[in-house]
mmCIF file of C-alpha atoms in Angstrom:
data_model
loop_
_atom_site.group_PDB
_atom_site.id
_atom_site.type_symbol
_atom_site.label_atom_id
_atom_site.label_comp_id
_atom_site.label_asym_id
_atom_site.label_seq_id
_atom_site.Cartn_x
_atom_site.Cartn_y
_atom_site.Cartn_z
ATOM 1 C CA UNK A 1 -3.214 10.046 19.056
ATOM 2 C CA UNK A 2 -6.012 10.816 16.597
ATOM 3 C CA UNK A 3 -5.869 14.503 17.479
ATOM 4 C CA UNK A 4 -2.091 14.487 17.147
ATOM 5 C CA UNK A 5 -2.403 12.928 13.696
ATOM 6 C CA UNK A 6 -4.970 15.529 12.640
ATOM 7 C CA UNK A 7 -2.820 18.366 13.989
ATOM 8 C CA UNK A 8 0.236 17.062 12.159
ATOM 9 C CA UNK A 9 -1.596 16.681 8.844
ATOM 10 C CA UNK A 10 -2.909 20.229 9.163
ATOM 11 C CA UNK A 11 0.606 21.537 9.768
ATOM 12 C CA UNK A 12 3.308 19.037 8.765
ATOM 13 C CA UNK A 13 6.612 19.995 10.346
ATOM 14 C CA UNK A 14 10.220 19.150 9.574
ATOM 15 C CA UNK A 15 11.945 17.846 11.506
ATOM 16 C CA UNK A 16 9.223 16.201 13.543
ATOM 17 C CA UNK A 17 9.788 15.112 17.115
ATOM 18 C CA UNK A 18 11.018 11.508 17.015
ATOM 19 C CA UNK A 19 8.943 9.333 19.330
ATOM 20 C CA UNK A 20 9.186 5.746 20.521
ATOM 21 C CA UNK A 21 6.887 3.312 18.779
ATOM 22 C CA UNK A 22 4.910 0.838 20.863
ATOM 23 C CA UNK A 23 2.614 -2.000 19.843
ATOM 24 C CA UNK A 24 -0.405 -0.029 21.098
ATOM 25 C CA UNK A 25 0.492 3.010 18.997
ATOM 26 C CA UNK A 26 1.190 0.829 15.953
ATOM 27 C CA UNK A 27 -2.167 -0.920 16.347
ATOM 28 C CA UNK A 28 -3.973 2.428 16.726
ATOM 29 C CA UNK A 29 -2.401 3.682 13.485
ATOM 30 C CA UNK A 30 -3.454 0.455 11.787
ATOM 31 C CA UNK A 31 -7.025 0.845 13.050
ATOM 32 C CA UNK A 32 -7.054 4.513 12.052
ATOM 33 C CA UNK A 33 -6.611 3.578 8.413
ATOM 34 C CA UNK A 34 -8.890 0.538 8.593
ATOM 35 C CA UNK A 35 -11.810 2.469 10.066
ATOM 36 C CA UNK A 36 -11.470 5.142 7.377
ATOM 37 C CA UNK A 37 -11.227 2.508 4.619
ATOM 38 C CA UNK A 38 -14.289 0.725 6.009
ATOM 39 C CA UNK A 39 -16.229 3.997 6.202
ATOM 40 C CA UNK A 40 -15.544 4.934 2.590
ATOM 41 C CA UNK A 41 -15.549 1.459 1.019
ATOM 42 C CA UNK A 42 -19.356 1.223 0.627
ATOM 43 C CA UNK A 43 -19.892 4.441 -1.401
ATOM 44 C CA UNK A 44 -16.766 3.779 -3.438
ATOM 45 C CA UNK A 45 -17.950 0.236 -4.158
ATOM 46 C CA UNK A 46 -21.255 1.562 -5.462
ATOM 47 C CA UNK A 47 -19.455 4.134 -7.609
ATOM 48 C CA UNK A 48 -17.061 1.548 -9.048
ATOM 49 C CA UNK A 49 -19.927 -0.801 -9.927
ATOM 50 C CA UNK A 50 -21.873 2.052 -11.505
ATOM 51 C CA UNK A 51 -19.008 3.108 -13.777
ATOM 52 C CA UNK A 52 -18.041 -0.419 -14.804
ATOM 53 C CA UNK A 53 -14.378 0.276 -14.061
ATOM 54 C CA UNK A 54 -12.652 -2.925 -12.945
ATOM 55 C CA UNK A 55 -9.940 -3.460 -10.358
ATOM 56 C CA UNK A 56 -6.874 -5.466 -11.323
ATOM 57 C CA UNK A 57 -6.794 -6.780 -7.751
ATOM 58 C CA UNK A 58 -9.943 -8.855 -8.280
ATOM 59 C CA UNK A 59 -7.804 -11.771 -9.482
ATOM 60 C CA UNK A 60 -5.293 -12.308 -6.677
ATOM 61 C CA UNK A 61 -2.459 -14.799 -7.129
ATOM 62 C CA UNK A 62 0.160 -16.118 -4.714
ATOM 63 C CA UNK A 63 2.767 -14.063 -6.564
ATOM 64 C CA UNK A 64 0.678 -10.902 -6.168
ATOM 65 C CA UNK A 65 0.261 -11.557 -2.442
ATOM 66 C CA UNK A 66 4.012 -12.044 -2.018
ATOM 67 C CA UNK A 67 4.843 -8.872 -3.940
ATOM 68 C CA UNK A 68 2.081 -6.843 -2.286
ATOM 69 C CA UNK A 69 3.035 -7.797 1.258
ATOM 70 C CA UNK A 70 6.830 -8.043 1.194
ATOM 71 C CA UNK A 71 8.136 -6.156 -1.851
ATOM 72 C CA UNK A 72 5.744 -3.322 -2.747
ATOM 73 C CA UNK A 73 5.683 -1.687 0.732
ATOM 74 C CA UNK A 74 9.477 -1.306 0.779
ATOM 75 C CA UNK A 75 9.603 0.029 -2.782
ATOM 76 C CA UNK A 76 6.709 2.433 -2.273
ATOM 77 C CA UNK A 77 7.886 3.731 1.100
ATOM 78 C CA UNK A 78 11.374 4.270 -0.325
ATOM 79 C CA UNK A 79 10.019 6.141 -3.329
ATOM 80 C CA UNK A 80 7.385 8.240 -1.583
ATOM 81 C CA UNK A 81 8.521 8.774 2.010
ATOM 82 C CA UNK A 82 12.207 8.011 2.501
ATOM 83 C CA UNK A 83 13.234 11.489 1.314
ATOM 84 C CA UNK A 84 10.904 13.257 3.731
ATOM 85 C CA UNK A 85 14.037 13.163 5.891
ATOM 86 C CA UNK A 86 16.757 13.327 3.242
ATOM 87 C CA UNK A 87 20.422 12.493 3.580
ATOM 88 C CA UNK A 88 22.970 11.748 0.873
ATOM 89 C CA UNK A 89 22.743 7.980 1.294
ATOM 90 C CA UNK A 90 18.928 8.101 1.290
ATOM 91 C CA UNK A 91 19.013 10.007 -1.987
ATOM 92 C CA UNK A 92 21.212 7.266 -3.459
ATOM 93 C CA UNK A 93 18.818 4.580 -2.213
ATOM 94 C CA UNK A 94 15.881 6.546 -3.630
ATOM 95 C CA UNK A 95 17.479 6.910 -7.069
ATOM 96 C CA UNK A 96 18.457 3.236 -7.164
ATOM 97 C CA UNK A 97 14.969 2.103 -6.134
ATOM 98 C CA UNK A 98 13.239 4.322 -8.695
ATOM 99 C CA UNK A 99 15.635 3.122 -11.413
ATOM 100 C CA UNK A 100 14.850 -0.529 -10.590
ATOM 101 C CA UNK A 101 11.117 0.155 -10.517
ATOM 102 C CA UNK A 102 11.147 2.029 -13.829
ATOM 103 C CA UNK A 103 13.211 -0.762 -15.404
ATOM 104 C CA UNK A 104 10.611 -3.312 -14.289
ATOM 105 C CA UNK A 105 7.810 -1.194 -15.739
ATOM 106 C CA UNK A 106 9.629 -0.855 -19.067
ATOM 107 C CA UNK A 107 10.268 -4.606 -19.107
ATOM 108 C CA UNK A 108 6.517 -5.160 -18.654
ATOM 109 C CA UNK A 109 5.828 -2.502 -21.354
ATOM 110 C CA UNK A 110 3.867 -0.406 -18.869
ATOM 111 C CA UNK A 111 4.980 2.989 -20.121
ATOM 112 C CA UNK A 112 2.499 5.444 -18.578
ATOM 113 C CA UNK A 113 3.749 4.892 -14.998
ATOM 114 C CA UNK A 114 7.271 5.372 -16.343
ATOM 115 C CA UNK A 115 6.355 8.915 -17.378
ATOM 116 C CA UNK A 116 4.850 9.555 -13.932
ATOM 117 C CA UNK A 117 7.835 8.208 -12.019
ATOM 118 C CA UNK A 118 10.281 9.904 -14.361
ATOM 119 C CA UNK A 119 8.563 13.208 -13.682
ATOM 120 C CA UNK A 120 8.653 12.573 -9.925
ATOM 121 C CA UNK A 121 12.359 11.771 -10.023
ATOM 122 C CA UNK A 122 13.243 14.875 -12.021
ATOM 123 C CA UNK A 123 11.125 17.092 -9.751
ATOM 124 C CA UNK A 124 12.641 15.719 -6.542
ATOM 125 C CA UNK A 125 16.206 15.969 -7.805
ATOM 126 C CA UNK A 126 15.701 19.544 -9.021
ATOM 127 C CA UNK A 127 14.025 20.507 -5.749
ATOM 128 C CA UNK A 128 16.785 19.024 -3.610
ATOM 129 C CA UNK A 129 19.476 20.556 -5.782
ATOM 130 C CA UNK A 130 17.836 23.981 -5.575
ATOM 131 C CA UNK A 131 17.006 23.956 -1.870
ATOM 132 C CA UNK A 132 19.776 21.785 -0.469
ATOM 133 C CA UNK A 133 19.391 18.521 1.389
ATOM 134 C CA UNK A 134 18.326 19.986 4.714
ATOM 135 C CA UNK A 135 16.994 23.475 3.968
ATOM 136 C CA UNK A 136 13.496 22.716 2.675
ATOM 137 C CA UNK A 137 11.600 22.993 5.983
ATOM 138 C CA UNK A 138 9.774 26.078 4.677
ATOM 139 C CA UNK A 139 8.275 24.019 1.835
ATOM 140 C CA UNK A 140 7.997 20.737 3.706
ATOM 141 C CA UNK A 141 4.204 20.726 3.975
ATOM 142 C CA UNK A 142 3.952 20.701 0.179
ATOM 143 C CA UNK A 143 6.351 17.757 -0.081
ATOM 144 C CA UNK A 144 4.364 15.911 2.590
ATOM 145 C CA UNK A 145 1.089 16.397 0.712
ATOM 146 C CA UNK A 146 2.800 15.644 -2.614
ATOM 147 C CA UNK A 147 4.062 12.294 -1.345
ATOM 148 C CA UNK A 148 0.526 11.264 -0.325
ATOM 149 C CA UNK A 149 -0.983 12.568 -3.572
ATOM 150 C CA UNK A 150 1.451 10.823 -5.907
ATOM 151 C CA UNK A 151 1.173 7.663 -3.807
ATOM 152 C CA UNK A 152 -2.570 7.744 -4.491
ATOM 153 C CA UNK A 153 -2.002 8.450 -8.201
ATOM 154 C CA UNK A 154 0.193 5.347 -8.378
ATOM 155 C CA UNK A 155 -2.773 3.223 -7.343
ATOM 156 C CA UNK A 156 -4.918 4.615 -10.156
ATOM 157 C CA UNK A 157 -3.019 2.145 -12.354
ATOM 158 C CA UNK A 158 -4.712 -0.677 -10.413
ATOM 159 C CA UNK A 159 -7.905 -0.015 -12.381
ATOM 160 C CA UNK A 160 -8.755 -1.073 -15.918
ATOM 161 C CA UNK A 161 -11.589 -0.760 -18.454
ATOM 162 C CA UNK A 162 -11.265 3.028 -18.459
ATOM 163 C CA UNK A 163 -13.061 3.824 -21.679
ATOM 164 C CA UNK A 164 -13.783 7.548 -21.751
ATOM 165 C CA UNK A 165 -12.892 10.947 -20.336
ATOM 166 C CA UNK A 166 -15.620 10.722 -17.697
ATOM 167 C CA UNK A 167 -13.916 7.646 -16.295
ATOM 168 C CA UNK A 168 -10.650 9.585 -16.065
ATOM 169 C CA UNK A 169 -12.382 12.392 -14.184
ATOM 170 C CA UNK A 170 -13.976 10.026 -11.672
ATOM 171 C CA UNK A 171 -10.869 7.858 -11.193
ATOM 172 C CA UNK A 172 -9.208 10.069 -8.514
ATOM 173 C CA UNK A 173 -12.155 9.419 -6.189
ATOM 174 C CA UNK A 174 -11.315 5.708 -6.251
ATOM 175 C CA UNK A 175 -7.914 6.315 -4.652
ATOM 176 C CA UNK A 176 -9.114 8.461 -1.741
ATOM 177 C CA UNK A 177 -8.302 5.543 0.623
ATOM 178 C CA UNK A 178 -4.742 5.466 -0.724
ATOM 179 C CA UNK A 179 -4.391 9.227 -0.231
ATOM 180 C CA UNK A 180 -5.460 8.855 3.392
ATOM 181 C CA UNK A 181 -3.110 5.887 3.715
ATOM 182 C CA UNK A 182 -0.319 8.113 2.415
ATOM 183 C CA UNK A 183 -1.069 10.647 5.147
ATOM 184 C CA UNK A 184 -1.030 7.948 7.842
ATOM 185 C CA UNK A 185 2.207 6.454 6.529
ATOM 186 C CA UNK A 186 3.777 9.898 6.137
ATOM 187 C CA UNK A 187 2.891 10.759 9.736
ATOM 188 C CA UNK A 188 4.281 7.411 10.893
ATOM 189 C CA UNK A 189 7.493 7.909 8.916
ATOM 190 C CA UNK A 190 8.114 11.420 10.256
ATOM 191 C CA UNK A 191 7.141 10.878 13.894
ATOM 192 C CA UNK A 192 8.150 7.256 14.525
ATOM 193 C CA UNK A 193 10.598 6.349 11.768
ATOM 194 C CA UNK A 194 10.856 4.904 8.268
ATOM 195 C CA UNK A 195 10.946 1.239 9.289
ATOM 196 C CA UNK A 196 7.613 1.572 11.112
ATOM 197 C CA UNK A 197 6.025 3.100 8.022
ATOM 198 C CA UNK A 198 7.200 0.059 6.025
ATOM 199 C CA UNK A 199 5.860 -2.365 8.653
ATOM 200 C CA UNK A 200 2.534 -0.538 8.845
ATOM 201 C CA UNK A 201 2.279 -0.585 5.052
ATOM 202 C CA UNK A 202 2.955 -4.331 5.077
ATOM 203 C CA UNK A 203 0.288 -4.885 7.755
ATOM 204 C CA UNK A 204 -2.352 -2.963 5.802
ATOM 205 C CA UNK A 205 -1.517 -4.736 2.532
ATOM 206 C CA UNK A 206 -1.657 -8.098 4.299
ATOM 207 C CA UNK A 207 -5.241 -7.514 5.423
ATOM 208 C CA UNK A 208 -6.353 -6.130 2.038
ATOM 209 C CA UNK A 209 -4.809 -8.886 -0.078
ATOM 210 C CA UNK A 210 -5.771 -11.799 2.150
ATOM 211 C CA UNK A 211 -9.345 -10.479 2.206
ATOM 212 C CA UNK A 212 -9.438 -10.738 -1.590
ATOM 213 C CA UNK A 213 -8.546 -14.431 -1.686
#
């Protein structure tokens, strides 16, 4: 499975062959991300401590655990991976989900992510309008990588105490685990189905958040 994942990430294809998910495969995908996160966590931890940049996840509440395990995975998978296999109803779900998320950000006066998500929405709608709902296979690899990249960028907002330009330059290194997670979830979504990507996302968030308690 590892080799298949590597091969797919090197050459993402649309449409991918739909396969049957099993518990063993699901657990292997879970371990794939966990081993990578464990491997990179030590150097990233040293780098974070050296820069003095703080994580907003250090103070975990019951509300944050609930949102991170049950709500965020559905929202994030809908925004970043649902349209990797677009249909008209999925586009409607995507637009509705993004509109709700942006409204929540505006309500919390968190305007920078609004600009990011607004840009994503405009780009996706223009791309789909230009290339049609099902005729973007030639450019699919770029959309696949874009979904993982923007997913990682989203998690840059989990950090605070960013005081200078050097911090901004180093910040993308902190979300390398999320970029890899985006690749794993994108592979899962394309090969095994959207619902399994959501469940895998929930499983990963469960371990991360409960570990922080």
